[in-house]
Short mmCIF file of C-alpha atoms in Angstrom, two decimals:
data_model
loop_
_atom_site.label_atom_id
_atom_site.label_comp_id
_atom_site.label_asym_id
_atom_site.label_seq_id
_atom_site.Cartn_x
_atom_site.Cartn_y
_atom_site.Cartn_z
CA MET A 30 5.13 5.59 29.07
CA THR A 31 3.52 2.17 29.16
CA ASN A 32 0.31 1.04 27.51
CA THR A 33 -2.37 0.44 30.16
CA ILE A 34 -6.09 -0.13 29.73
CA ARG A 35 -8.84 0.27 32.30
CA ALA A 36 -12.45 -0.56 31.60
CA HIS A 37 -14.68 2.31 30.64
CA HIS A 38 -16.59 3.59 27.67
CA SER A 39 -17.26 7.09 26.52
CA ARG A 40 -18.28 8.64 23.25
CA ALA A 41 -15.29 8.87 20.93
CA THR A 42 -15.27 12.33 19.38
CA SER A 43 -11.57 12.95 18.77
CA VAL A 44 -9.43 10.57 16.75
CA LEU A 45 -5.71 10.63 16.06
CA ILE A 46 -4.71 8.87 12.85
CA SER A 47 -1.05 7.98 12.47
CA GLY A 48 -0.16 7.98 8.78
CA ALA A 49 -1.28 10.12 5.83
CA GLY A 50 -1.31 7.37 3.23
CA ILE A 51 -4.33 5.95 1.43
CA ALA A 52 -5.80 4.27 4.52
CA GLY A 53 -5.26 7.25 6.82
CA THR A 54 -6.60 9.92 4.47
CA ALA A 55 -9.63 7.80 3.53
CA LEU A 56 -10.44 7.25 7.21
CA ALA A 57 -10.03 10.98 7.88
CA TYR A 58 -12.55 11.73 5.14
CA TRP A 59 -15.24 9.45 6.55
CA LEU A 60 -14.68 10.35 10.21
CA GLN A 61 -14.91 14.09 9.64
CA ARG A 62 -18.05 13.47 7.58
CA TYR A 63 -19.57 11.75 10.61
CA GLY A 64 -18.67 14.63 12.89
CA PHE A 65 -15.51 13.34 14.59
CA ARG A 66 -12.62 15.69 15.34
CA VAL A 67 -9.78 14.28 13.28
CA THR A 68 -6.04 14.81 13.56
CA VAL A 69 -3.56 13.10 11.22
CA VAL A 70 0.10 12.87 12.23
CA GLU A 71 2.62 12.05 9.51
CA ARG A 72 6.33 11.52 10.01
CA ALA A 73 7.20 12.92 6.56
CA PRO A 74 7.54 16.72 6.37
CA GLU A 75 4.93 16.87 3.60
CA PRO A 76 2.67 14.51 1.65
CA ARG A 77 4.79 11.63 0.36
CA VAL A 78 5.53 11.26 -3.33
CA GLY A 79 6.59 8.18 -5.23
CA GLY A 80 5.67 4.58 -4.63
CA GLN A 81 3.88 2.36 -7.05
CA ALA A 82 0.78 2.48 -9.14
CA VAL A 83 -2.13 1.04 -7.18
CA ASP A 84 -5.36 -0.58 -8.27
CA VAL A 85 -8.84 0.39 -7.10
CA ARG A 86 -11.39 -2.33 -7.75
CA GLY A 87 -14.35 -4.19 -6.30
CA SER A 88 -15.87 -2.69 -3.17
CA ALA A 89 -13.17 -0.01 -3.11
CA LEU A 90 -14.64 1.45 -6.29
CA GLN A 91 -17.98 1.66 -4.48
CA VAL A 92 -16.29 3.48 -1.61
CA ILE A 93 -14.71 5.96 -4.03
CA GLU A 94 -18.09 6.46 -5.70
CA ARG A 95 -19.76 7.13 -2.32
CA MET A 96 -17.10 9.75 -1.69
CA GLY A 97 -18.08 11.43 -4.93
CA LEU A 98 -14.57 10.90 -6.28
CA LEU A 99 -15.08 8.29 -8.97
CA ALA A 100 -14.85 10.71 -11.91
CA ALA A 101 -11.78 12.41 -10.43
CA VAL A 102 -10.03 9.10 -9.80
CA GLN A 103 -10.84 7.85 -13.29
CA ALA A 104 -9.50 11.10 -14.75
CA GLN A 105 -6.11 10.44 -13.14
CA ARG A 106 -5.83 6.78 -14.07
CA THR A 107 -2.55 5.74 -15.65
CA GLY A 108 -4.32 5.04 -18.93
CA LEU A 109 -1.92 2.34 -20.08
CA ARG A 110 -2.74 0.77 -23.44
CA GLY A 111 -0.73 -2.43 -23.07
CA MET A 112 2.70 -3.91 -22.41
CA SER A 113 5.75 -5.44 -24.05
CA HIS A 114 8.29 -8.04 -22.95
CA VAL A 115 11.89 -7.33 -24.00
CA ASP A 116 15.22 -9.11 -23.74
CA ALA A 117 18.51 -7.76 -22.39
CA ASP A 118 19.22 -5.99 -25.71
CA GLY A 119 15.82 -4.32 -25.77
CA ARG A 120 14.43 -6.55 -28.52
CA GLU A 121 10.69 -6.99 -28.19
CA LEU A 122 9.81 -10.61 -27.57
CA SER A 123 6.04 -10.16 -27.38
CA ARG A 124 3.37 -7.58 -26.72
CA THR A 125 -0.29 -7.36 -25.78
CA ASP A 126 -2.92 -4.65 -25.64
CA GLU A 127 -5.21 -6.79 -23.48
CA ARG A 128 -3.50 -6.42 -20.09
CA THR A 129 -0.56 -4.98 -18.20
CA VAL A 130 1.66 -6.40 -15.50
CA SER A 131 0.71 -3.65 -13.06
CA GLY A 132 -3.00 -3.22 -13.66
CA GLY A 133 -4.45 -6.37 -15.16
CA PHE A 134 -7.01 -6.33 -17.97
CA ILE A 135 -7.27 -3.07 -19.91
CA ASP A 136 -11.03 -3.37 -20.49
CA SER A 137 -11.97 -3.99 -16.84
CA SER A 138 -13.71 -1.46 -14.59
CA ASP A 139 -10.65 -1.37 -12.30
CA VAL A 140 -8.78 1.91 -12.01
CA GLU A 141 -5.00 2.01 -11.89
CA ILE A 142 -3.72 5.25 -10.37
CA LEU A 143 -0.48 6.43 -8.84
CA ARG A 144 -0.45 6.15 -5.07
CA ASP A 145 0.50 9.79 -4.50
CA ASP A 146 -2.23 11.01 -6.87
CA LEU A 147 -4.88 9.00 -5.00
CA CYS A 148 -3.68 10.28 -1.62
CA ALA A 149 -3.87 13.87 -2.85
CA LEU A 150 -7.46 13.38 -4.08
CA LEU A 151 -8.52 11.85 -0.76
CA ALA A 152 -6.90 14.62 1.28
CA ARG A 153 -8.54 17.35 -0.77
CA ALA A 154 -11.91 15.65 -0.43
CA ALA A 155 -11.56 15.47 3.35
CA GLY A 156 -11.27 19.25 3.37
CA PRO A 157 -9.88 21.79 5.82
CA GLY A 158 -11.67 20.27 8.82
CA VAL A 159 -8.90 17.67 9.20
CA GLU A 160 -5.86 18.75 11.22
CA TYR A 161 -2.49 17.59 9.83
CA LEU A 162 0.72 17.37 11.84
CA PHE A 163 3.48 16.82 9.28
CA GLY A 164 7.05 16.15 10.34
CA ASP A 165 5.99 14.54 13.62
CA SER A 166 5.08 11.12 15.00
CA MET A 167 3.93 9.38 18.15
CA ASN A 168 6.68 8.72 20.63
CA SER A 169 4.57 6.99 23.28
CA LEU A 170 0.97 6.56 24.39
CA VAL A 171 -0.95 5.61 27.51
CA GLN A 172 -4.55 4.42 27.48
CA HIS A 173 -6.77 5.71 30.29
CA GLU A 174 -10.40 4.97 31.06
CA ASP A 175 -11.56 8.02 29.10
CA GLY A 176 -8.92 8.48 26.41
CA VAL A 177 -5.40 7.98 25.09
CA GLN A 178 -2.62 10.28 26.17
CA VAL A 179 -0.13 10.70 23.33
CA ARG A 180 3.33 12.16 23.53
CA PHE A 181 4.72 13.23 20.17
CA ARG A 182 8.31 13.22 19.03
CA SER A 183 8.14 17.03 18.96
CA GLY A 184 7.53 16.99 22.72
CA ALA A 185 3.86 17.98 22.56
CA GLU A 186 1.29 15.95 24.54
CA ARG A 187 -2.40 15.61 23.71
CA CYS A 188 -5.31 13.36 24.65
CA PHE A 189 -7.60 11.68 22.11
CA ASP A 190 -10.64 9.45 22.42
CA LEU A 191 -9.21 6.99 19.90
CA VAL A 192 -5.95 6.36 18.09
CA VAL A 193 -5.78 4.59 14.73
CA GLY A 194 -2.49 3.31 13.34
CA ALA A 195 -2.57 3.63 9.57
CA ASP A 196 1.20 3.88 9.41
CA GLY A 197 2.04 1.04 7.10
CA LEU A 198 3.96 -2.19 7.09
CA HIS A 199 6.48 -0.96 9.68
CA SER A 200 3.84 0.61 11.92
CA ALA A 201 5.11 2.45 14.99
CA THR A 202 1.59 2.31 16.44
CA ARG A 203 1.61 -1.47 16.24
CA ARG A 204 4.99 -1.62 17.93
CA LEU A 205 3.90 0.69 20.76
CA VAL A 206 0.69 -1.19 21.53
CA PHE A 207 1.12 -4.77 20.30
CA GLY A 208 4.86 -5.39 20.50
CA PRO A 209 7.81 -5.86 18.12
CA GLU A 210 7.39 -6.12 14.37
CA VAL A 211 9.08 -9.50 14.22
CA ASP A 212 6.03 -11.06 15.90
CA TYR A 213 3.75 -10.11 12.99
CA LEU A 214 5.78 -9.59 9.82
CA HIS A 215 5.92 -12.54 7.43
CA SER A 216 8.43 -11.96 4.62
CA ILE A 217 8.66 -14.01 1.43
CA GLY A 218 12.25 -12.93 0.83
CA THR A 219 11.35 -10.56 -2.01
CA TYR A 220 12.16 -6.85 -2.22
CA ILE A 221 10.82 -4.16 -4.54
CA ALA A 222 12.23 -0.73 -5.37
CA ALA A 223 10.37 1.96 -7.31
CA TRP A 224 11.40 5.40 -8.55
CA THR A 225 10.81 7.98 -11.26
CA ALA A 226 12.95 8.39 -14.39
CA PRO A 227 12.80 10.45 -17.58
CA ASN A 228 10.81 8.88 -20.41
CA HIS A 229 13.89 8.50 -22.59
CA LEU A 230 12.26 5.47 -24.25
CA GLY A 231 9.52 7.66 -25.70
CA LEU A 232 6.79 5.31 -24.48
CA ASP A 233 3.19 6.35 -25.05
CA ARG A 234 0.92 5.07 -22.25
CA TRP A 235 2.83 1.81 -22.34
CA GLU A 236 4.54 -0.62 -20.00
CA VAL A 237 7.70 -2.63 -20.68
CA PHE A 238 8.78 -5.67 -18.70
CA HIS A 239 12.22 -7.26 -18.71
CA ARG A 240 13.18 -10.47 -16.95
CA PRO A 241 16.95 -10.53 -16.45
CA HIS A 242 19.12 -13.64 -16.66
CA ALA A 243 20.53 -12.86 -13.22
CA ASP A 244 20.53 -14.57 -9.87
CA GLY A 245 17.97 -13.05 -7.55
CA VAL A 246 16.65 -10.26 -9.79
CA TRP A 247 13.30 -11.44 -11.11
CA GLY A 248 12.08 -8.41 -13.00
CA CYS A 249 12.47 -4.82 -14.10
CA MET A 250 9.49 -2.86 -15.35
CA ALA A 251 8.96 0.67 -16.62
CA MET A 252 5.59 2.34 -17.16
CA THR A 253 4.64 5.81 -18.31
CA GLU A 254 3.02 8.31 -15.96
CA ARG A 255 1.99 11.98 -15.89
CA ASN A 256 0.79 11.92 -19.52
CA ASN A 257 4.02 10.26 -20.66
CA ALA A 258 6.16 12.96 -19.04
CA GLU A 259 8.15 10.42 -17.06
CA LEU A 260 8.52 6.76 -16.21
CA ARG A 261 8.00 4.90 -12.98
CA VAL A 262 10.54 2.11 -12.72
CA PHE A 263 10.21 -1.05 -10.61
CA ILE A 264 12.85 -3.66 -9.84
CA GLY A 265 12.25 -6.79 -7.80
CA PHE A 266 14.81 -9.20 -6.38
CA THR A 267 14.86 -12.10 -3.96
CA SER A 268 17.24 -12.98 -1.14
CA ASP A 269 17.40 -15.50 1.68
CA GLU A 270 19.46 -13.12 3.83
CA PRO A 271 17.92 -11.92 7.11
CA THR A 272 15.33 -9.25 6.40
CA GLU A 273 16.88 -6.74 8.81
CA LEU A 274 20.10 -6.74 6.76
CA LEU A 275 18.22 -5.70 3.63
CA LEU A 276 16.11 -2.93 5.14
CA PRO A 277 18.43 0.02 5.86
CA ARG A 278 16.48 3.03 7.08
CA ASP A 279 18.61 5.56 5.20
CA THR A 280 17.42 6.25 1.64
CA ALA A 281 20.95 6.56 0.28
CA ALA A 282 21.80 3.17 1.76
CA GLN A 283 18.69 1.68 0.15
CA LYS A 284 19.72 3.06 -3.23
CA ARG A 285 23.23 1.64 -2.83
CA LEU A 286 21.76 -1.76 -2.05
CA VAL A 287 19.52 -1.70 -5.14
CA ALA A 288 22.43 -0.56 -7.33
CA GLU A 289 24.60 -3.41 -6.02
CA ARG A 290 21.89 -6.03 -6.62
CA CYS A 291 21.31 -4.79 -10.17
CA ALA A 292 24.92 -4.21 -11.23
CA GLY A 293 25.67 -5.66 -14.64
CA LEU A 294 22.07 -6.01 -15.80
CA GLY A 295 21.20 -5.28 -19.41
CA TRP A 296 18.41 -3.50 -21.23
CA GLU A 297 17.90 0.03 -19.85
CA VAL A 298 18.70 -0.86 -16.25
CA PRO A 299 21.98 1.14 -16.10
CA ARG A 300 20.17 4.31 -17.20
CA PHE A 301 17.35 3.62 -14.76
CA LEU A 302 19.85 3.22 -11.93
CA LYS A 303 21.47 6.53 -12.83
CA ALA A 304 18.04 8.18 -12.69
CA MET A 305 17.41 6.49 -9.33
CA TRP A 306 20.20 8.49 -7.72
CA GLU A 307 18.60 11.71 -8.97
CA SER A 308 15.02 10.80 -8.04
CA ASP A 309 13.29 12.19 -4.96
CA ALA A 310 10.35 9.84 -5.55
CA PHE A 311 12.02 6.61 -4.42
CA HIS A 312 10.47 3.77 -2.44
CA TYR A 313 11.99 0.48 -1.33
CA ASP A 314 10.68 -2.25 0.96
CA VAL A 315 10.31 -5.94 1.61
CA VAL A 316 7.34 -7.87 0.22
CA ALA A 317 5.62 -9.16 3.32
CA GLN A 318 2.34 -9.60 5.11
CA ILE A 319 1.23 -8.55 8.57
CA ARG A 320 -0.81 -11.27 10.29
CA MET A 321 -2.49 -10.58 13.62
CA ASP A 322 -5.20 -12.25 15.69
CA ARG A 323 -6.58 -8.86 16.75
CA TRP A 324 -6.46 -5.44 15.11
CA SER A 325 -7.40 -3.42 18.17
CA ARG A 326 -6.57 -3.14 21.83
CA GLY A 327 -8.63 -0.86 24.02
CA ARG A 328 -8.90 2.51 22.29
CA VAL A 329 -6.20 1.81 19.69
CA ALA A 330 -6.97 0.19 16.33
CA LEU A 331 -4.88 -0.70 13.30
CA LEU A 332 -5.96 -0.01 9.72
CA GLY A 333 -4.64 -1.19 6.35
CA ASP A 334 -1.06 -2.38 6.04
CA ALA A 335 -0.38 -1.68 9.72
CA GLY A 336 -2.77 -4.45 10.76
CA TYR A 337 -3.13 -6.75 7.76
CA CYS A 338 -0.79 -5.89 4.91
CA CYS A 339 -1.68 -8.08 1.93
CA SER A 340 1.64 -7.35 0.11
CA PRO A 341 2.14 -5.71 -3.31
CA LEU A 342 2.08 -9.09 -5.03
CA THR A 343 -1.66 -9.41 -4.35
CA GLY A 344 -2.47 -6.07 -5.98
CA GLN A 345 -5.15 -5.60 -3.31
CA GLY A 346 -3.58 -3.54 -0.52
CA SER A 347 -5.05 -0.21 -1.54
CA SER A 348 -8.51 -1.58 -2.28
CA VAL A 349 -8.63 -3.39 1.06
CA ALA A 350 -7.45 -0.22 2.82
CA LEU A 351 -10.18 1.91 1.20
CA THR A 352 -12.87 -0.62 2.08
CA ALA A 353 -11.56 -1.02 5.63
CA ALA A 354 -11.42 2.74 6.23
CA TYR A 355 -15.05 3.02 5.17
CA VAL A 356 -16.08 0.15 7.46
CA LEU A 357 -14.09 1.35 10.48
CA ALA A 358 -15.51 4.86 10.27
CA GLY A 359 -18.99 3.52 9.66
CA GLU A 360 -18.90 1.17 12.63
CA LEU A 361 -17.62 3.94 14.92
CA HIS A 362 -20.46 6.13 13.74
CA ALA A 363 -23.10 3.38 14.04
CA ALA A 364 -21.98 2.39 17.54
CA GLY A 365 -22.92 5.78 18.95
CA GLY A 366 -19.80 6.16 21.05
CA ASP A 367 -19.24 2.55 22.15
CA HIS A 368 -15.76 2.00 20.79
CA ARG A 369 -15.65 -1.59 22.03
CA ALA A 370 -18.71 -2.53 20.00
CA ALA A 371 -17.44 -0.59 17.00
CA LEU A 372 -13.98 -2.16 16.93
CA THR A 373 -15.40 -5.64 17.46
CA ALA A 374 -17.80 -5.15 14.55
CA TYR A 375 -14.97 -3.73 12.40
CA GLU A 376 -12.90 -6.86 12.87
CA GLU A 377 -15.78 -9.29 12.49
CA ARG A 378 -17.02 -7.68 9.29
CA LEU A 379 -13.62 -7.50 7.61
CA ARG A 380 -11.73 -10.58 8.80
CA GLY A 381 -12.93 -12.90 6.02
CA HIS A 382 -12.34 -10.26 3.33
CA VAL A 383 -8.80 -9.64 4.55
CA SER A 384 -8.01 -13.35 4.81
CA ALA A 385 -9.21 -13.99 1.24
CA ASN A 386 -7.03 -11.19 -0.08
CA GLN A 387 -3.99 -12.24 1.91
CA ALA A 388 -4.39 -15.74 0.49
CA LEU A 389 -3.67 -14.29 -2.97
CA LEU A 390 -0.02 -13.92 -1.97
CA ALA A 391 0.54 -17.59 -2.75
CA LEU A 392 -0.23 -16.82 -6.40
CA GLY A 393 2.28 -13.98 -6.41
CA GLU A 394 4.92 -16.15 -4.72
CA ASN A 395 4.52 -18.76 -7.44
CA LEU A 396 5.01 -16.15 -10.15
CA VAL A 397 8.18 -14.86 -8.51
CA ALA A 398 9.46 -18.40 -8.05
CA ASP A 399 8.77 -19.16 -11.72
CA SER A 400 10.62 -15.99 -12.72
CA ALA A 401 13.66 -16.93 -10.66
CA ALA A 402 13.67 -20.52 -11.89
CA ALA A 403 13.13 -19.75 -15.57
CA PRO A 404 14.31 -16.20 -16.27
CA GLY A 405 13.88 -16.54 -20.01
CA ALA A 406 10.23 -17.50 -19.85
CA GLU A 407 7.44 -15.03 -20.37
CA GLY A 408 5.27 -13.67 -17.58
CA GLY A 409 5.90 -12.34 -14.12
CA SER A 410 4.10 -9.87 -11.91
CA HIS A 411 4.59 -7.34 -9.21
CA SER A 412 1.01 -6.73 -8.31
CA HIS A 413 -1.89 -8.42 -10.03
CA PRO A 414 -2.45 -12.17 -9.73
CA GLU A 415 -5.39 -12.32 -12.11
CA GLY A 416 -4.10 -10.33 -15.06
CA ALA A 417 -0.37 -10.53 -14.54
CA ALA A 418 0.48 -14.06 -15.38
CA GLY A 419 2.16 -12.00 -18.09
CA PHE A 420 1.18 -12.55 -21.70
CA ASP A 421 -0.62 -15.83 -21.20
CA ALA A 422 -4.23 -16.07 -20.06
CA PRO A 423 -4.62 -16.25 -16.27
CA ALA A 424 -4.95 -19.72 -14.82
CA PRO A 425 -8.56 -20.58 -13.93
CA GLN A 426 -7.70 -21.13 -10.26
CA ALA A 427 -6.05 -17.71 -10.08
CA THR A 428 -9.09 -16.04 -11.61
CA ALA A 429 -11.44 -17.84 -9.23
CA ALA A 430 -9.38 -16.92 -6.15
CA PHE A 431 -9.14 -13.31 -7.25
CA ARG A 432 -12.88 -12.97 -7.84
CA ALA A 433 -13.59 -14.56 -4.46
CA ALA A 434 -11.25 -12.10 -2.78
CA LEU A 435 -13.03 -9.16 -4.43
CA ALA A 436 -16.44 -10.23 -3.16
CA PHE A 437 -17.56 -8.04 -0.27
CA ASP A 438 -20.99 -6.75 0.65
CA LEU A 439 -20.35 -3.09 1.40
CA PRO A 440 -22.71 -1.97 4.20
CA ASP A 441 -24.68 1.26 4.35
CA TYR A 442 -24.02 3.45 7.38
#
């Protein structure tokens, strides 16, 4: 099938969302609340587990509050009390109870929560009115004057008024409608792996960061989760090799690559790597942004990382996705069926907010570069430019940029 568009407008009542992550489930919640018929297709056979801890802050906290989920989200926060920096022998070099690498300042109103926990809360809140198609994906689509004909990998065909790609950095929706990924993906040559491991360190709501003296590997971090029952481990490394060579699709191949890059590292890394092979909650990907001039074409729109990934180094991907899902659903509702007006308003309202948050990547790039250049120095970050300059106070310019990126006037719909 090819993607063709002919002019027409009709009330959009049925929406197919590709992707059951934070963006997709949040959008499903708001759309079904406004009376749309919502179907979510997810390639995974069941809700995904694993991934990193994510931060909910700024306007995203308002969105969560308007969903009635603020107390539930706060109840499942990671609850970290602080962090330590250790050397290759595990000796503590410094510690702080003011901030963490992953979540920023302890005393802020931000909420750090595991990605899979947040997705589960959003899906439950959306309720049984949302149809889920797990273990399937879009194979092709054709836009007609009154809808989008979708053929699924399973062989089924259905027509929807709108299709929204909320299927992440490597979005199949974007590829089908806008063209190859290479046209939009901007890598910084950094890769992050995350997985679960037993809490053999006996940490109590604590995070430990180690900066290896090794070429390419700029950090290993472990943080407690599930009331200290286990750890979530993160390792980041850099490479100037072509991105496609470092992104095998097979999970076993990804684990082999991580093990090879981290061979010979000290501290607890060998035990973490052993646990990696036994973990079903494993995630690996390139640190990159998606930059596009338009986020919609006809009756197909992109949401979250699929259209404007900020990258994990900004710490803002999930918050931007929650805010954007609220705005997209609200504009579709407010437009009374005119999808052209709704999608135009969606882009116009969010473009500045997205650009400000994507600009934070430069701060994260500098931190990674500093880590690679001076592996014995303190600091480093995988996700939070304001609070994660490590154990030193954040630079004033970083704080100012971060606060500017958070500023967004959340509309009422």
